[in-house]
Coordinates of C-alpha atoms and ligand atoms in Angstrom, one line a residue:
M787 CA 81.5 -82.2 93.4
L788 CA 79.1 -83.1 90.5
R789 CA 77.6 -79.6 90.7
R790 CA 81.0 -78.0 90.6
Q791 CA 82.0 -80.1 87.6
M792 CA 78.8 -79.2 85.8
I793 CA 79.4 -75.5 86.4
A794 CA 83.0 -75.8 85.2
S795 CA 82.1 -77.7 82.1
A796 CA 79.2 -75.3 81.4
A797 CA 81.7 -72.4 81.7
A798 CA 84.2 -74.2 79.4
A799 CA 81.4 -74.8 76.9
L800 CA 80.4 -71.1 77.1
L801 CA 84.0 -70.1 76.7
A802 CA 84.4 -72.4 73.7
V803 CA 81.2 -70.9 72.1
G804 CA 82.5 -67.4 72.8
F805 CA 85.8 -68.2 71.1
A806 CA 84.1 -69.8 68.2
A807 CA 81.9 -66.8 67.7
G808 CA 84.8 -64.5 68.0
A809 CA 86.9 -66.6 65.6
Q810 CA 84.0 -66.7 63.1
A811 CA 83.6 -62.9 63.1
Q812 CA 87.4 -62.6 62.6
E813 CA 87.6 -65.3 59.9
A814 CA 87.9 -63.5 56.6
V815 CA 86.5 -64.4 53.2
K816 CA 89.4 -63.3 51.0
I817 CA 88.7 -62.2 47.4
G818 CA 91.8 -62.3 45.1
L819 CA 91.2 -59.5 42.6
I820 CA 93.7 -60.0 39.7
L821 CA 93.8 -57.2 37.2
P822 CA 96.0 -55.4 34.7
M823 CA 97.0 -52.4 36.8
T824 CA 100.0 -51.5 34.5
G825 CA 100.5 -51.9 30.8
P826 CA 98.2 -51.1 27.9
F827 CA 95.1 -52.3 29.6
A828 CA 95.6 -50.6 33.0
S829 CA 92.4 -48.6 32.6
T830 CA 90.5 -51.8 32.9
G831 CA 92.2 -52.6 36.2
R832 CA 91.8 -49.1 37.5
Q833 CA 88.1 -49.0 36.8
I834 CA 87.3 -52.4 38.3
E835 CA 89.4 -51.8 41.5
A836 CA 87.8 -48.4 42.0
A837 CA 84.3 -49.8 41.6
A838 CA 84.9 -52.9 43.8
R839 CA 86.2 -50.6 46.6
L840 CA 83.2 -48.4 46.1
Y841 CA 80.9 -51.4 46.6
M842 CA 82.7 -52.3 49.8
A843 CA 82.6 -48.7 51.1
Q844 CA 78.9 -48.6 50.5
H845 CA 78.0 -52.1 51.8
G846 CA 80.5 -52.6 54.6
T847 CA 83.1 -55.2 55.0
T848 CA 81.2 -57.7 57.2
V849 CA 78.7 -60.0 55.4
A850 CA 76.8 -62.8 57.1
G851 CA 79.2 -62.5 60.1
K852 CA 82.3 -62.8 57.9
R853 CA 84.8 -60.1 57.3
V854 CA 85.4 -59.6 53.5
E855 CA 88.9 -58.8 52.5
L856 CA 90.1 -57.7 49.0
I857 CA 93.6 -58.6 47.8
V858 CA 94.4 -56.7 44.6
R859 CA 97.3 -58.0 42.4
D860 CA 98.6 -56.6 39.1
D861 CA 99.0 -59.2 36.3
T862 CA 100.1 -56.6 33.7
G863 CA 97.7 -58.3 31.3
T864 CA 100.0 -61.4 30.8
P865 CA 98.3 -64.8 31.1
D866 CA 101.3 -66.6 32.7
V867 CA 101.4 -63.9 35.4
T868 CA 97.6 -64.1 36.0
R869 CA 97.9 -67.9 36.5
R870 CA 100.9 -67.7 38.8
I871 CA 99.3 -65.0 41.0
A872 CA 96.0 -67.0 41.2
Q873 CA 98.0 -70.1 42.3
E874 CA 99.9 -68.0 45.0
L875 CA 96.6 -66.5 46.2
L876 CA 94.9 -69.9 46.5
V877 CA 97.8 -71.7 48.2
N878 CA 99.4 -68.9 50.4
D879 CA 96.6 -66.5 51.0
K880 CA 93.8 -69.1 51.1
I881 CA 91.5 -66.9 49.1
S882 CA 87.8 -68.1 48.8
V883 CA 87.0 -66.2 45.5
L884 CA 89.0 -65.4 42.4
A885 CA 87.9 -62.2 40.6
G886 CA 88.9 -59.7 37.9
F887 CA 90.2 -61.0 34.5
G888 CA 90.7 -58.0 32.4
L889 CA 91.2 -59.8 29.1
T890 CA 90.1 -63.2 27.7
P891 CA 93.5 -64.9 27.6
L892 CA 93.8 -64.1 31.4
A893 CA 90.5 -65.8 32.1
F894 CA 91.4 -68.8 30.0
A895 CA 94.7 -69.3 31.8
T896 CA 93.1 -69.3 35.2
A897 CA 89.9 -71.3 34.6
P898 CA 91.6 -74.8 35.3
L899 CA 92.7 -73.5 38.8
A900 CA 89.2 -72.5 39.7
T901 CA 88.0 -76.0 38.9
Q902 CA 90.8 -77.7 40.8
A903 CA 90.4 -75.5 43.9
K904 CA 86.6 -75.5 43.7
V905 CA 86.6 -71.7 44.1
P906 CA 84.2 -69.3 42.4
M907 CA 85.8 -67.3 39.6
I908 CA 84.0 -64.0 38.9
V909 CA 84.8 -62.7 35.5
M910 CA 84.4 -58.9 35.7
A911 CA 85.7 -57.9 32.3
A912 CA 86.7 -60.6 29.8
A913 CA 83.9 -61.1 27.3
T914 CA 84.5 -64.1 24.9
A915 CA 81.4 -66.3 25.0
A916 CA 83.3 -69.5 25.6
I917 CA 84.9 -68.4 28.9
T918 CA 82.1 -69.6 31.1
E919 CA 82.4 -73.1 29.5
Q920 CA 86.0 -73.4 30.8
S921 CA 84.9 -74.1 34.4
P922 CA 81.6 -74.7 36.2
F923 CA 83.0 -72.3 38.9
I924 CA 83.0 -69.3 36.5
V925 CA 80.2 -66.7 36.8
R926 CA 80.3 -63.7 34.5
A927 CA 79.6 -60.2 35.7
S928 CA 80.4 -58.5 32.4
F929 CA 78.9 -59.5 29.1
T930 CA 79.6 -61.5 25.9
L931 CA 80.6 -60.1 22.5
P932 CA 77.8 -62.0 20.7
Q933 CA 75.3 -60.6 23.2
A934 CA 76.4 -57.0 22.4
T935 CA 77.0 -57.5 18.7
Q936 CA 73.8 -59.2 17.5
P937 CA 71.6 -56.2 18.3
M938 CA 74.1 -54.0 16.4
A939 CA 73.6 -56.2 13.3
D940 CA 69.8 -55.9 13.8
W941 CA 69.9 -52.2 14.2
A942 CA 72.1 -51.9 11.0
T943 CA 69.6 -54.0 9.1
H944 CA 66.6 -51.9 10.3
N945 CA 68.4 -48.7 9.3
G946 CA 68.9 -49.6 5.7
L947 CA 72.7 -50.3 5.8
K948 CA 73.5 -52.8 3.1
R949 CA 77.3 -52.9 2.7
V950 CA 79.3 -53.0 5.9
A951 CA 83.1 -53.5 6.5
S952 CA 84.2 -55.1 9.7
L953 CA 87.3 -54.3 11.8
V954 CA 88.1 -56.2 15.0
T955 CA 91.1 -56.9 17.2
D956 CA 92.6 -60.2 16.4
Y957 CA 91.9 -62.4 19.4
A958 CA 89.0 -64.3 20.8
P959 CA 86.5 -61.5 21.6
G960 CA 87.2 -59.8 18.3
I961 CA 86.6 -63.1 16.4
D962 CA 83.3 -63.5 18.4
A963 CA 82.2 -60.0 17.4
E964 CA 83.2 -60.5 13.7
K965 CA 81.3 -63.8 13.5
A966 CA 78.2 -62.6 15.4
F967 CA 78.0 -59.5 13.2
K968 CA 78.5 -61.4 9.9
E969 CA 76.1 -64.3 10.8
R970 CA 73.3 -61.9 11.7
F971 CA 73.9 -59.2 9.1
A972 CA 74.9 -61.0 5.9
R973 CA 71.5 -62.2 4.9
D974 CA 69.0 -61.2 2.2
G975 CA 71.3 -59.1 0.1
R976 CA 73.2 -57.5 2.9
E977 CA 76.9 -58.0 2.8
V978 CA 80.1 -57.7 4.9
V979 CA 82.3 -56.3 2.1
A980 CA 85.7 -56.6 4.0
D981 CA 86.8 -58.0 7.3
V982 CA 90.1 -57.3 8.9
R983 CA 91.7 -58.2 12.1
V984 CA 94.4 -56.0 13.8
P985 CA 96.9 -57.1 16.4
L986 CA 96.1 -56.8 20.1
R987 CA 99.5 -55.2 20.8
N988 CA 100.4 -52.0 19.0
P989 CA 97.6 -52.0 16.4
D990 CA 98.0 -49.9 13.3
F991 CA 94.6 -49.1 11.7
A992 CA 95.9 -47.0 8.8
P993 CA 96.3 -49.6 6.0
F994 CA 92.8 -51.0 6.6
L995 CA 91.2 -47.5 6.9
Q996 CA 92.6 -46.7 3.5
R997 CA 90.9 -49.8 2.1
V998 CA 87.7 -48.8 3.7
A999 CA 88.0 -45.3 2.1
D1000 CA 88.3 -47.0 -1.3
L1001 CA 85.5 -49.5 -0.7
K1002 CA 83.0 -46.8 0.4
P1003 CA 80.8 -49.1 2.4
D1004 CA 77.6 -47.8 4.1
A1005 CA 79.2 -48.4 7.5
L1006 CA 82.3 -49.7 9.3
F1007 CA 81.6 -52.1 12.2
V1008 CA 84.4 -52.0 14.9
F1009 CA 85.3 -54.0 18.0
V1010 CA 88.4 -52.9 19.8
P1011 CA 89.0 -53.7 23.6
S1012 CA 88.4 -51.0 26.2
G1013 CA 91.1 -48.3 26.1
V1014 CA 92.0 -48.6 22.4
G1015 CA 89.0 -46.7 21.0
A1016 CA 90.7 -43.2 21.2
Q1017 CA 93.7 -44.4 19.1
F1018 CA 91.3 -45.8 16.5
M1019 CA 89.2 -42.6 16.3
K1020 CA 92.4 -40.5 15.8
Q1021 CA 93.4 -42.6 12.8
F1022 CA 89.8 -42.6 11.5
Q1023 CA 89.9 -38.8 11.5
E1024 CA 93.4 -38.5 10.1
R1025 CA 92.3 -40.6 7.1
G1026 CA 89.3 -38.2 6.6
L1027 CA 86.9 -41.0 7.1
D1028 CA 84.7 -39.0 9.5
K1029 CA 83.8 -36.8 6.5
S1030 CA 83.5 -39.6 3.9
G1031 CA 79.9 -40.6 4.6
V1032 CA 81.0 -44.0 6.0
K1033 CA 78.9 -44.5 9.2
L1034 CA 80.8 -45.7 12.2
I1035 CA 79.1 -48.4 14.2
G1036 CA 80.4 -51.0 16.8
T1037 CA 80.1 -52.5 20.2
G1038 CA 80.3 -50.0 23.0
D1039 CA 83.9 -51.0 23.7
L1040 CA 84.8 -48.5 21.0
T1041 CA 83.2 -45.5 22.7
D1042 CA 84.3 -46.6 26.2
D1043 CA 83.2 -44.0 28.8
D1044 CA 86.7 -44.0 30.3
I1045 CA 88.1 -42.3 27.2
L1046 CA 85.1 -41.0 25.2
N1047 CA 85.6 -37.4 26.3
E1048 CA 89.2 -37.4 25.0
M1049 CA 88.1 -38.4 21.5
G1050 CA 86.7 -35.0 20.7
D1051 CA 83.9 -34.2 18.2
V1052 CA 85.0 -36.9 15.7
A1053 CA 83.0 -39.3 18.0
L1054 CA 79.7 -37.4 17.7
G1055 CA 77.1 -39.6 16.0
V1056 CA 78.8 -42.9 16.4
V1057 CA 76.2 -45.6 17.1
T1058 CA 77.1 -48.6 19.3
T1059 CA 75.3 -51.3 21.2
H1060 CA 76.3 -52.3 24.8
H1061 CA 75.1 -53.2 28.2
Y1062 CA 76.3 -50.0 30.0
S1063 CA 76.5 -46.3 29.5
A1064 CA 77.4 -43.8 32.3
A1065 CA 74.5 -41.8 30.8
N1066 CA 71.9 -44.4 31.6
P1067 CA 69.1 -42.3 33.3
S1068 CA 68.0 -44.8 36.0
A1069 CA 68.1 -43.7 39.6
A1070 CA 70.4 -46.7 40.4
N1071 CA 72.9 -45.5 37.8
K1072 CA 72.7 -41.8 38.7
A1073 CA 73.6 -42.8 42.3
F1074 CA 76.4 -45.1 41.1
V1075 CA 77.9 -42.5 38.8
A1076 CA 77.8 -39.8 41.5
A1077 CA 79.4 -42.0 44.1
Y1078 CA 82.0 -43.3 41.7
K1079 CA 82.9 -39.7 40.7
A1080 CA 83.0 -38.5 44.4
A1081 CA 85.4 -41.3 45.2
N1082 CA 87.6 -40.9 42.1
K1083 CA 88.4 -37.2 41.6
G1084 CA 85.5 -36.8 39.2
A1085 CA 86.3 -39.7 36.9
R1086 CA 83.5 -41.4 35.1
P1087 CA 82.8 -45.1 35.5
N1088 CA 82.7 -47.3 32.3
F1089 CA 81.4 -50.8 31.6
M1090 CA 84.5 -52.3 33.3
G1091 CA 83.7 -50.4 36.5
V1092 CA 80.1 -51.7 36.5
G1093 CA 81.4 -55.3 36.0
G1094 CA 83.6 -54.9 39.1
Y1095 CA 80.7 -53.4 41.1
D1096 CA 78.2 -56.1 40.1
G1097 CA 80.9 -58.8 40.6
M1098 CA 81.2 -57.7 44.3
H1099 CA 77.4 -57.8 44.5
L1100 CA 77.4 -61.4 43.4
V1101 CA 79.9 -62.3 46.1
Y1102 CA 78.1 -60.4 48.9
E1103 CA 74.7 -61.8 48.1
A1104 CA 76.0 -65.3 47.7
L1105 CA 77.5 -65.1 51.1
K1106 CA 74.2 -63.9 52.6
K1107 CA 72.4 -66.9 50.9
T1108 CA 74.9 -69.4 52.2
G1109 CA 74.8 -67.9 55.7
G1110 CA 78.5 -66.9 55.5
S1111 CA 79.8 -70.2 54.1
A1112 CA 82.5 -69.6 51.5
D1113 CA 82.2 -73.1 50.1
G1114 CA 82.8 -72.7 46.4
T1115 CA 80.0 -75.0 45.1
R1116 CA 77.5 -73.5 47.5
M1117 CA 78.5 -69.9 46.5
V1118 CA 78.2 -70.6 42.8
D1119 CA 74.8 -72.4 43.3
A1120 CA 73.6 -69.3 45.3
M1121 CA 74.6 -67.0 42.4
K1122 CA 72.7 -69.1 39.8
G1123 CA 69.3 -67.4 39.1
M1124 CA 70.2 -64.3 41.1
S1125 CA 68.4 -61.1 39.9
W1126 CA 69.0 -57.5 40.9
T1127 CA 68.9 -53.9 39.7
S1128 CA 72.4 -53.0 38.5
P1129 CA 73.4 -49.5 37.5
R1130 CA 73.2 -51.0 33.9
G1131 CA 69.5 -52.0 34.4
P1132 CA 67.9 -55.3 35.5
V1133 CA 70.1 -58.4 35.4
T1134 CA 69.8 -62.1 36.1
V1135 CA 72.4 -64.8 36.3
D1136 CA 71.2 -67.5 33.8
P1137 CA 71.3 -70.6 36.0
K1138 CA 72.3 -72.8 33.0
T1139 CA 75.1 -70.7 31.5
R1140 CA 76.2 -68.5 34.4
E1141 CA 76.0 -65.5 32.0
L1142 CA 74.1 -62.4 32.7
T1143 CA 70.8 -61.9 30.9
Q1144 CA 70.7 -58.1 30.5
N1145 CA 69.4 -55.2 28.4
I1146 CA 71.5 -54.2 25.4
Y1147 CA 71.0 -50.6 24.6
V1148 CA 71.5 -48.8 21.2
R1149 CA 73.4 -45.5 21.9
R1150 CA 74.5 -42.5 20.0
V1151 CA 77.4 -40.3 21.0
E1152 CA 76.1 -36.9 21.8
K1153 CA 77.2 -33.8 23.8
V1154 CA 75.5 -33.4 27.1
D1155 CA 76.4 -30.4 29.2
G1156 CA 79.6 -30.0 27.1
Q1157 CA 80.7 -33.6 27.5
L1158 CA 80.5 -36.6 25.2
Y1159 CA 78.2 -39.4 26.3
N1160 CA 76.7 -42.6 24.9
V1161 CA 73.1 -41.6 25.0
E1162 CA 70.8 -44.6 24.9
F1163 CA 67.9 -44.3 22.5
A1164 CA 66.6 -47.9 22.1
T1165 CA 66.7 -51.1 24.2
F1166 CA 66.8 -54.8 23.4
Q1167 CA 65.4 -56.2 26.6
A1168 CA 66.7 -59.1 28.6
V1169 CA 69.2 -60.4 26.0
S1170 CA 70.9 -63.7 26.9
D1171 CA 74.1 -64.9 25.3
P1172 CA 73.1 -66.0 21.8
A1173 CA 76.3 -68.1 21.5
K1174 CA 74.7 -70.6 23.9
A1175 CA 71.2 -70.7 22.5
R1176 CA 72.2 -73.3 19.9
Ligands
DHB1789 C1 87.8 -58.1 26.3 C2 88.6 -57.0 26.8 C3 88.0 -55.7 26.7 O1 88.8 -54.6 27.1 C4 86.8 -55.5 26.1 O2 86.3 -54.3 26.0 C5 86.0 -56.6 25.7 C6 86.5 -57.9 25.8 C7 88.4 -59.4 26.4 O3 89.6 -59.6 26.4 O4 87.6 -60.4 26.6

C-alpha cells in the first residue's frame, strides 16, 4: 500500500515538474514596442521595428528558457496615445518590458508608468538628457544630445571657427543641443552670433536662413530630429547658403542615414558628430548593415535602427543574467554596467546614470560608390553624458 502510494506521489510529482517545465518554456516575456509608425516621425518607428525584428531573427525567440514576444503598437508620435497604449499593454497584455519612444515627449509621458509597474523602459530613440532621471526603470539604448553636441563644439573650436549661428528644433532635445553647444563653444572670443528655435511640427527654416545669409557666420550649427534633415537641406540650398561660405555643422540627426542619399550633393562636406554611421568600417557594423539591407529591400539602417537593435540586446542579455526572470528590478540591475560591441562601436551602460558610454565620431558627408555617407574621420572615445557629470 505504502509502496503504491509512494509510486503514485512520485509520478504526480514528476507530472507536476513536467507541467511546470512545459509551462515555463511556454511562458512568454512580452516586450511592448511603442513607436511612431505613422505621421511625420514614421521613419523612426520603421527603423526601430526593422532592427528589433532583425535582432530576434538572428538570436532566436527563446532566451533563458523563455519565449520572447514583441508587440508593436503605433502611437503616431502623440504623448497621450503613447501613455494610453503603455497602460493597455501593461494591464491587458501583461508585458514585462516597455520599449521604443521615438520622441522625448513620448518618453516623458510614459516614465511614471514604468515606475508604478516596476517594468524596465528601454528608450531606443528619444535623446533629451533628463529622460533617464524620470524613472529608475529607464535604460537608454540611444544617446543624449549633450553627448553628441559637446564634441561638435570642440571640433569647431579646433578648426578655427569663431562665429557660429545655431538653429534647433524647439523642444527638449533641441534646447539640450543649443545649450551644450553654446556652453562649450562660447569661450575665449568665440561666439554664438544668433540662435533660433523652429517648431517641431511643420517647420519653416526660410526666415532664419535669410538672417544667417546676412550675418555671414563662419558656420551654422543645426539640430533637427531624424527625418527632418532633407527638408532643411532643401531650404538651405534654395537660399543659396551652400555657396555662401557658411560651413554647415551639426549633430548627426541632420544627415540621418535614412534620408541622406535623397539630399543630393548639397550635403557633401557637411560635418557632424554622432554615435552611429552606416559607414562605420567595423566588422560588427558591416555584418549589421548587410543583414539589415537583406531583410529590408536594400534600405540602410540609421542611428534609430541601431538603437532598436541594441535595445533588444539589453533585454536578451538581461534575461540571460537573471536566468529568465523578467522581474523589473532584477532586469534593470542586470543591465547596469553591461558592455558589448555594438555596430556603433564599444558601449557600456553607465551603472549610475543608465546612459550608454560610447564613442562619438566626427564625420563628413562624402560620396562612396556613388552614394552619400557620413564617413567617420575622428573619434572621441568612450564619451559619457556630460549633462550628468556635474
Ligand atoms: C529626438 C528625436 C529624434 O528624431 C532625434 O534625432 C533626436 C532626439 C527626441 O525627441 O528626443
